[in-house]
Short mmCIF file of C-alpha atoms and ligand atoms in Angstrom, two decimals:
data_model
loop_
_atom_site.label_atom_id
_atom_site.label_comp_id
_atom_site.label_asym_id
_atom_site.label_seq_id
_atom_site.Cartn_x
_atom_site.Cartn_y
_atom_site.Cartn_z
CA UNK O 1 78.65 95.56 92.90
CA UNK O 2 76.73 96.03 89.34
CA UNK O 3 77.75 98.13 86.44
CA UNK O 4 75.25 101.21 86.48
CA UNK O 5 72.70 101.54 83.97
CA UNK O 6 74.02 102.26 80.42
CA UNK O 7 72.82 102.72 76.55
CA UNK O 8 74.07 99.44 74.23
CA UNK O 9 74.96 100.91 70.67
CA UNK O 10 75.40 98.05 67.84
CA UNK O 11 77.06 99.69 65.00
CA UNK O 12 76.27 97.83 61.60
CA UNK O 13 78.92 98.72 59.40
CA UNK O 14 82.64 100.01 60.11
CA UNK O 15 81.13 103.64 59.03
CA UNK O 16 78.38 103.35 62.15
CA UNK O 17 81.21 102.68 64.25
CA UNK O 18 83.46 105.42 63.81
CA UNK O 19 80.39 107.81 63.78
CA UNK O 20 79.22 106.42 67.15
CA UNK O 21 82.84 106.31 68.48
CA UNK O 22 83.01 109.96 67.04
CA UNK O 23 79.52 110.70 68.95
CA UNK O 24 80.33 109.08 72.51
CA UNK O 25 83.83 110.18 72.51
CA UNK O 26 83.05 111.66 75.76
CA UNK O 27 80.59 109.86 77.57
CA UNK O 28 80.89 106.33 75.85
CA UNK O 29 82.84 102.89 75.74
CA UNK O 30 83.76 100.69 72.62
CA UNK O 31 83.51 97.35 73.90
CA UNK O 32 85.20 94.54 72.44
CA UNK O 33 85.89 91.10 74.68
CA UNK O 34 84.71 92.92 77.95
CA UNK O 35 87.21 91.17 79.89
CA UNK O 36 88.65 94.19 81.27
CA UNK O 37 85.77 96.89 80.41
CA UNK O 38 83.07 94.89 82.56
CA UNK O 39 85.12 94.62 85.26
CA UNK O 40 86.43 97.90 85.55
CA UNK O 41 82.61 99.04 85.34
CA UNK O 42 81.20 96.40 87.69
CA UNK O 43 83.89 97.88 89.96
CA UNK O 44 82.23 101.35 89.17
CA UNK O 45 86.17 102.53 88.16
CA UNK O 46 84.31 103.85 84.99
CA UNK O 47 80.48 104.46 84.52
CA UNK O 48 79.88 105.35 80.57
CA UNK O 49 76.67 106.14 79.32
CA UNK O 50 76.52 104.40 76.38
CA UNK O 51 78.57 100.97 75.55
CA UNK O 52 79.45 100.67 71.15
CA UNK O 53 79.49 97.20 70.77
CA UNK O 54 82.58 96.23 68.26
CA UNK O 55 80.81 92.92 67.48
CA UNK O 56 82.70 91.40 64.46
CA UNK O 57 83.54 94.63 62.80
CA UNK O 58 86.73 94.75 63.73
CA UNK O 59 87.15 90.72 62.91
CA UNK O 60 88.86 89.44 59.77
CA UNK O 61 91.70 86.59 58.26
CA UNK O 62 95.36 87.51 59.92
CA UNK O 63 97.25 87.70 57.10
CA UNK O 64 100.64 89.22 54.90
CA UNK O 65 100.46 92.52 53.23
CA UNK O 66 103.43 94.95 51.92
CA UNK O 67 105.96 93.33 53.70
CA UNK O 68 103.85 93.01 57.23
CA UNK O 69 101.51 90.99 58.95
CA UNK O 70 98.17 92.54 59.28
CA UNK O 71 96.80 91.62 62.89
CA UNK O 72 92.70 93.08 62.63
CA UNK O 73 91.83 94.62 66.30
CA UNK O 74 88.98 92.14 66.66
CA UNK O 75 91.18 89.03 66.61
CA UNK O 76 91.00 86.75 69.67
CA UNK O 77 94.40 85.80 72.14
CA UNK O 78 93.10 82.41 71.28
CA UNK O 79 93.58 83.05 67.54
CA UNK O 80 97.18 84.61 67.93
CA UNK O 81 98.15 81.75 69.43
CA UNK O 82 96.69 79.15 66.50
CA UNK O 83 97.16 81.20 63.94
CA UNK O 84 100.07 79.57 61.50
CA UNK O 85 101.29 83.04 60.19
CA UNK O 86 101.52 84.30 63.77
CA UNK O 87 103.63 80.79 64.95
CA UNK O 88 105.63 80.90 61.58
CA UNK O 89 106.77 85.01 61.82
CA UNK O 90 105.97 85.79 65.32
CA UNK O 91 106.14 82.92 67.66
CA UNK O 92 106.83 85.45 70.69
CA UNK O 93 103.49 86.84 70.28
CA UNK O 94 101.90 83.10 70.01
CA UNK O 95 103.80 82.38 72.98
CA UNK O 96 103.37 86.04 74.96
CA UNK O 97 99.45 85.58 74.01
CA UNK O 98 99.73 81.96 75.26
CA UNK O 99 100.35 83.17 78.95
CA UNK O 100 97.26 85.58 78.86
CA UNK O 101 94.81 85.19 81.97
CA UNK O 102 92.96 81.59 81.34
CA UNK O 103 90.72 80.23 78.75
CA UNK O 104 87.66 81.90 79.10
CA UNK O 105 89.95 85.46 78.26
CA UNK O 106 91.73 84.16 75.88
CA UNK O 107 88.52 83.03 73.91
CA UNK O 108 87.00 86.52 74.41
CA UNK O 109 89.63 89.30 74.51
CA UNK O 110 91.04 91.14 71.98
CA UNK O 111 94.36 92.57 70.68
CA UNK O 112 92.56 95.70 69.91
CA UNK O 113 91.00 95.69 73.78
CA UNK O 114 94.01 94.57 74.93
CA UNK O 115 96.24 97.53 73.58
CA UNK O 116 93.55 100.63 74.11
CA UNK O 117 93.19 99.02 77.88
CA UNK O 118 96.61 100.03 78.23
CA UNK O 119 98.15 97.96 80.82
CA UNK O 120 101.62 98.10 81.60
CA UNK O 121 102.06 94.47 82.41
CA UNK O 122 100.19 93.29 79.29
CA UNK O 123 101.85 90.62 77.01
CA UNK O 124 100.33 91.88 73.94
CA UNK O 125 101.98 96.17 74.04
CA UNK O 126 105.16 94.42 75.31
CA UNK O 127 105.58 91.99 72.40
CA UNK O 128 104.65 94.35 69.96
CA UNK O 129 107.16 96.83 71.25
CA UNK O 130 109.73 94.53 70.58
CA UNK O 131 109.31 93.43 67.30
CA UNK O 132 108.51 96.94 66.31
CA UNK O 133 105.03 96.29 65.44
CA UNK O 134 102.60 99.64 64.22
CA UNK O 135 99.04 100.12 65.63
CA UNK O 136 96.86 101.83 63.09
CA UNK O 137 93.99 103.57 64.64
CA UNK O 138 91.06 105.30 62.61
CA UNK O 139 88.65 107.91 63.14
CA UNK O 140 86.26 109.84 60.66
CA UNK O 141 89.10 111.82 60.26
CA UNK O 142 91.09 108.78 58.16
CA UNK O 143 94.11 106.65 59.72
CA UNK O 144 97.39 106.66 61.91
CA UNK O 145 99.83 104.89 62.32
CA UNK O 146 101.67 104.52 66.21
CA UNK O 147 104.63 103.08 66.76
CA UNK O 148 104.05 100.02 69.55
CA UNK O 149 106.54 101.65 71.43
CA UNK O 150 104.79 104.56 72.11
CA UNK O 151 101.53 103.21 72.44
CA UNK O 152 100.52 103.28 75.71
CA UNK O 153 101.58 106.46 77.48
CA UNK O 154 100.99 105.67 81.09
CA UNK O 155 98.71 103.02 83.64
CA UNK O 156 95.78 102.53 81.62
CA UNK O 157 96.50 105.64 79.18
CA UNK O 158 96.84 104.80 75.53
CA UNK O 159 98.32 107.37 72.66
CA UNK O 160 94.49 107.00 71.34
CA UNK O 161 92.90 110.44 71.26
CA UNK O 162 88.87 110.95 71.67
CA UNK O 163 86.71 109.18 69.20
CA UNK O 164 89.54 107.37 67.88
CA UNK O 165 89.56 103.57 67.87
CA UNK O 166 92.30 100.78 67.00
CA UNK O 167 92.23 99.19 63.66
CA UNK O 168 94.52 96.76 63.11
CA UNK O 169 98.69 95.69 64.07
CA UNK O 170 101.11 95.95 61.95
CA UNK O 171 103.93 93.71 62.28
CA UNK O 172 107.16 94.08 59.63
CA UNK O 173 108.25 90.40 58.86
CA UNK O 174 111.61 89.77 58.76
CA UNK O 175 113.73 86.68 60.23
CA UNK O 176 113.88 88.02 63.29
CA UNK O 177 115.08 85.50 66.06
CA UNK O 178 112.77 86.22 68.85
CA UNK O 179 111.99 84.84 72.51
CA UNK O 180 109.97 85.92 75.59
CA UNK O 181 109.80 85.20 79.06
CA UNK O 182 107.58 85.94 82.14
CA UNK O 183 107.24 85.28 85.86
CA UNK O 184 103.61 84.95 86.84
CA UNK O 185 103.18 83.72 90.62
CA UNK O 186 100.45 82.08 89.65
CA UNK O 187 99.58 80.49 86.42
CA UNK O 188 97.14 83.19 84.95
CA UNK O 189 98.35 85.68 87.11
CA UNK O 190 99.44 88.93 86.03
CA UNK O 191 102.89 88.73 85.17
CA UNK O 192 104.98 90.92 87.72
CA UNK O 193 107.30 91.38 84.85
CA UNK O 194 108.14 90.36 81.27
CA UNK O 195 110.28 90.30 78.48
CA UNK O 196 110.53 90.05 74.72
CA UNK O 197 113.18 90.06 72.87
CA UNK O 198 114.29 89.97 68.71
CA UNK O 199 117.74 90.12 67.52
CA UNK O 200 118.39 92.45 64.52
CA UNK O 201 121.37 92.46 62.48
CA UNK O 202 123.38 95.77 62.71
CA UNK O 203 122.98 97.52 59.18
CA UNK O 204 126.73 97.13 58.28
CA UNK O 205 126.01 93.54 58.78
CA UNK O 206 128.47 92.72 61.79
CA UNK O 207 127.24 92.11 64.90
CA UNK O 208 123.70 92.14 66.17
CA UNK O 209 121.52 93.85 68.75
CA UNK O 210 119.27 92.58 71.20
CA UNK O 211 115.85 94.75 71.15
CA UNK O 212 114.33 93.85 74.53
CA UNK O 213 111.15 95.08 75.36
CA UNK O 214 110.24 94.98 79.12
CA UNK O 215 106.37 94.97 81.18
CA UNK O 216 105.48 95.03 85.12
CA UNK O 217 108.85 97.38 85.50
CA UNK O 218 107.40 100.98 84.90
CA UNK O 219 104.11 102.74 83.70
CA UNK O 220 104.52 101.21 79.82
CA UNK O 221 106.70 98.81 78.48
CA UNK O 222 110.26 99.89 78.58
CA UNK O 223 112.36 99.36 75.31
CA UNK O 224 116.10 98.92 75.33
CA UNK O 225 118.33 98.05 71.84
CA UNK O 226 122.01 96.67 73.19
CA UNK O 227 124.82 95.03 70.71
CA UNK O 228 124.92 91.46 72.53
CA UNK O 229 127.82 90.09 70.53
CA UNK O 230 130.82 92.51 71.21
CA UNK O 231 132.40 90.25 74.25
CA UNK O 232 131.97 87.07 74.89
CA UNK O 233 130.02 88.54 78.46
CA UNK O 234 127.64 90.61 76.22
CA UNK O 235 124.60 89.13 77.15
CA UNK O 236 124.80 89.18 80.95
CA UNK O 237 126.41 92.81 80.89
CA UNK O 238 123.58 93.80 78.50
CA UNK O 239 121.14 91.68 80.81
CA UNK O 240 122.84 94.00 84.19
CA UNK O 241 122.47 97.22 82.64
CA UNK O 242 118.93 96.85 81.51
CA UNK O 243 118.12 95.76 85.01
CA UNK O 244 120.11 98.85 86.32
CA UNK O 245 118.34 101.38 83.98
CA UNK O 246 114.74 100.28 84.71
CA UNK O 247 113.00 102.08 87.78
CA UNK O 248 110.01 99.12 89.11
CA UNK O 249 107.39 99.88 91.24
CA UNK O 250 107.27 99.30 94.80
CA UNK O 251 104.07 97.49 95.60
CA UNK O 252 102.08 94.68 97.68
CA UNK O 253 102.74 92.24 95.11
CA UNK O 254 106.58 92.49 94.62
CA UNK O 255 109.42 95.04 95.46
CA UNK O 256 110.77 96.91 93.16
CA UNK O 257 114.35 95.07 93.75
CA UNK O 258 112.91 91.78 93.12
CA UNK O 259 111.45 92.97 89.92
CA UNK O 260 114.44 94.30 89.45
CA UNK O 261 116.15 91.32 89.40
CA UNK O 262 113.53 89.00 88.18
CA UNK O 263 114.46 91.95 85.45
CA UNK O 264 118.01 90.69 84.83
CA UNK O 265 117.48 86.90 85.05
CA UNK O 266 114.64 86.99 82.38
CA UNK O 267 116.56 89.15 80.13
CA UNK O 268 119.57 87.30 79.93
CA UNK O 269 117.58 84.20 79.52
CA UNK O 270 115.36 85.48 76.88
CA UNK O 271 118.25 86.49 74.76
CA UNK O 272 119.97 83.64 74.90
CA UNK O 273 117.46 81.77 73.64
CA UNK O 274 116.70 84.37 70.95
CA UNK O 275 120.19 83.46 70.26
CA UNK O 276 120.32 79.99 70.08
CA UNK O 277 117.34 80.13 67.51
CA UNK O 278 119.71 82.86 65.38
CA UNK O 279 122.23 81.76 62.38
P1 FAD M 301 87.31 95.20 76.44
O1 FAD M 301 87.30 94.73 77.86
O2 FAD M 301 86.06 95.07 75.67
O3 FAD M 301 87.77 96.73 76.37
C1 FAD M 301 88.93 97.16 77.08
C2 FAD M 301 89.17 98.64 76.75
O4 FAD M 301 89.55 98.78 75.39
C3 FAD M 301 87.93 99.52 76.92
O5 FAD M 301 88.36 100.79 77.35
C4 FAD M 301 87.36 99.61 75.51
O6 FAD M 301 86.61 100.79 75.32
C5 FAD M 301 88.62 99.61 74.69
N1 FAD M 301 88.54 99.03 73.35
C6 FAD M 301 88.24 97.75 73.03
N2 FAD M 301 88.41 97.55 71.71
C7 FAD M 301 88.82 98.73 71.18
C8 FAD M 301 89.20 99.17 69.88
N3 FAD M 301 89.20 98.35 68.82
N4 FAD M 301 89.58 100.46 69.72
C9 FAD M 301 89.60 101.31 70.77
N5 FAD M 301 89.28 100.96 72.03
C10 FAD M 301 88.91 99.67 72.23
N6 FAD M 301 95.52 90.73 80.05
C11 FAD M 301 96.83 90.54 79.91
O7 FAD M 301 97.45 91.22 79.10
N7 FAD M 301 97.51 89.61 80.65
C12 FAD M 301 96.89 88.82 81.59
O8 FAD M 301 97.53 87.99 82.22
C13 FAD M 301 95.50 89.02 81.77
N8 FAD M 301 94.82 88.28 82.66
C14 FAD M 301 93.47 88.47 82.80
C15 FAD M 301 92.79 87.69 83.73
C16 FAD M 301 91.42 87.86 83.90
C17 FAD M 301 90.70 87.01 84.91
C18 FAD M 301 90.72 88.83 83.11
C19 FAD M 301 89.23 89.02 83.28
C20 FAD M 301 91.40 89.61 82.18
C21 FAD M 301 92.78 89.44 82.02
N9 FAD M 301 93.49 90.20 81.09
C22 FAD M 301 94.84 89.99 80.96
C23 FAD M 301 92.84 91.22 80.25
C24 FAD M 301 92.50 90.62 78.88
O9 FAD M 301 93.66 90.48 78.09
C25 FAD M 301 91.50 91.50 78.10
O10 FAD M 301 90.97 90.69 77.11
C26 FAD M 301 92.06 92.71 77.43
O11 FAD M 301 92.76 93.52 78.32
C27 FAD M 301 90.94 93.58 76.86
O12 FAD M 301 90.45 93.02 75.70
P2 FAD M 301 88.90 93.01 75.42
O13 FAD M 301 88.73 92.70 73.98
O14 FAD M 301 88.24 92.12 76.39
O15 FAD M 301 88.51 94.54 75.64
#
């Protein structure tokens, strides 16, 4: 099957493109890597109009800024994963990024594409969820700032609103011991579920908590914060009741108990490693 027939817009300047995102709000597409968008429209699961070509708009250097790492929506999986500030502050995202589809989508699609898609077994919104990362979106209306958490609402539903576009990620830096894990059945496969995971130290300074960040176990990534050094069994009792509390689907490529425990043996593995790499 073919896409059907549609108007290409290629915006000049950042300006152009919020006007024409502003202007085809309704019956128009940004496009960025197309590695989702021209599938879904080959497929005829959406038919816009008119296509607004991101081009390199949205491109620029990864790099720090007031106490964050500035991520522009036009940067490449491939670039995540090369990027030295990414592997130096981030290295779940390198490594979450790493186990995105094959080359040839790694090359072309986008963090920004990746995020407005909206899929709840992404890397990308689960990583970011974890490490508490921000997505600024803009419109001609100014900026906004949403919390990764919150970012995608539902399957393929982002926390975008019409004629609204993602900017850039935010990322706070701090030494953040971090891990994450997925099982794939095939390499490049989906993940049927995934986990990320940073350790913060609790503000008094004793103890720490595990922020774990689950995708493939619900309609968005699921976020959980659990203290994983009060008894010696913290991590596997925090790894149990994280499996307990999420609710996975039920569908022809897994059950929703072995997600569920897929779940609990990723978790506790991705925190202990998280550990290990802690002081
Ligand atoms: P596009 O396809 O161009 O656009 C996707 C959506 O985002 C569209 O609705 C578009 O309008 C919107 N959009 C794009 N940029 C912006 C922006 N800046 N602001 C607002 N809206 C925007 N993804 C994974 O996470 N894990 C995988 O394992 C995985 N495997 C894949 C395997 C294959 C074979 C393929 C083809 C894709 C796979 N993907 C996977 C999807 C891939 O990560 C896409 O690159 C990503 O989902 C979309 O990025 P894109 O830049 O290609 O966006």
């Amino acid at each position: 099957m073919r896409a059907e027939p549609f108007d290409l817009i290629e915006p000049a300047t950042y300006g152009e493109l919020l006007a024409a995102a502003r202007q085809h709000a309704e019956d128009g597409k940004l496009i960025a890597g197309g590695q989702s968008l021209l599938a879904m429209m080959n497929l005829r699961l959406v038919r816009p109009a008119v296509l607004v070509a991101v081009g390199a708009l949205l491109d620029g250097e990864i790099h720090a800024d007031a106490g964050d790492l500035v991520i522009p929506a036009g940067t490449r999986h491939a670039a995540l994963i090369r990027d030295p500030l990414v592997r130096r502050h981030f290295p779940s995202l390198a490594d979450a990024a790493s186990h995105i589809g094959n080359i040839r989508v790694r090359n072309r699609g986008t963090i920004g594409g990746s995020l407005a898609h909206a899929d709840a077994t992404g890397e990308l919104p689960c990583v970011l969820a974890a490490l508490r990362g921000r997505i600024v979106v803009a419109s001609l209306d100014g900026e906004r700032e949403i919390a990764a958490e919150k970012f995608v609402i539902s399957w393929f539903t982002s926390a975008l609103e019409p004629g609204e576009i993602v900017r850039e990620v935010r990322i706070p830096i701090r030494r953040s011991p971090q891990a994450f894990a997925e099982f794939a059945r095939r390499t490049g496969d989906f993940a049927l579920v995934e986990v990320a995971v940073a350790i913060e130290r609790a503000q008094d300074g004793a103890g720490r908590t595990a922020r774990v960040a689950l995708g493939g176990v619900g309609e968005r990534p699921e976020v959980f914060d659990r203290d994983v050094t009060a008894t010696p069994d913290a991590v596997s009792e925090a790894a149990e009741a994280i499996a307990a509390a999420v609710d996975p689907p039920d569908d022809h490529r897994a059950t929703s108990a072995f997600r569920r425990e897929l779940a609990a043996v990723l978790v506790r593995g991705a925190i202990a490693k998280a550990l290990a790499g802690s002081t």
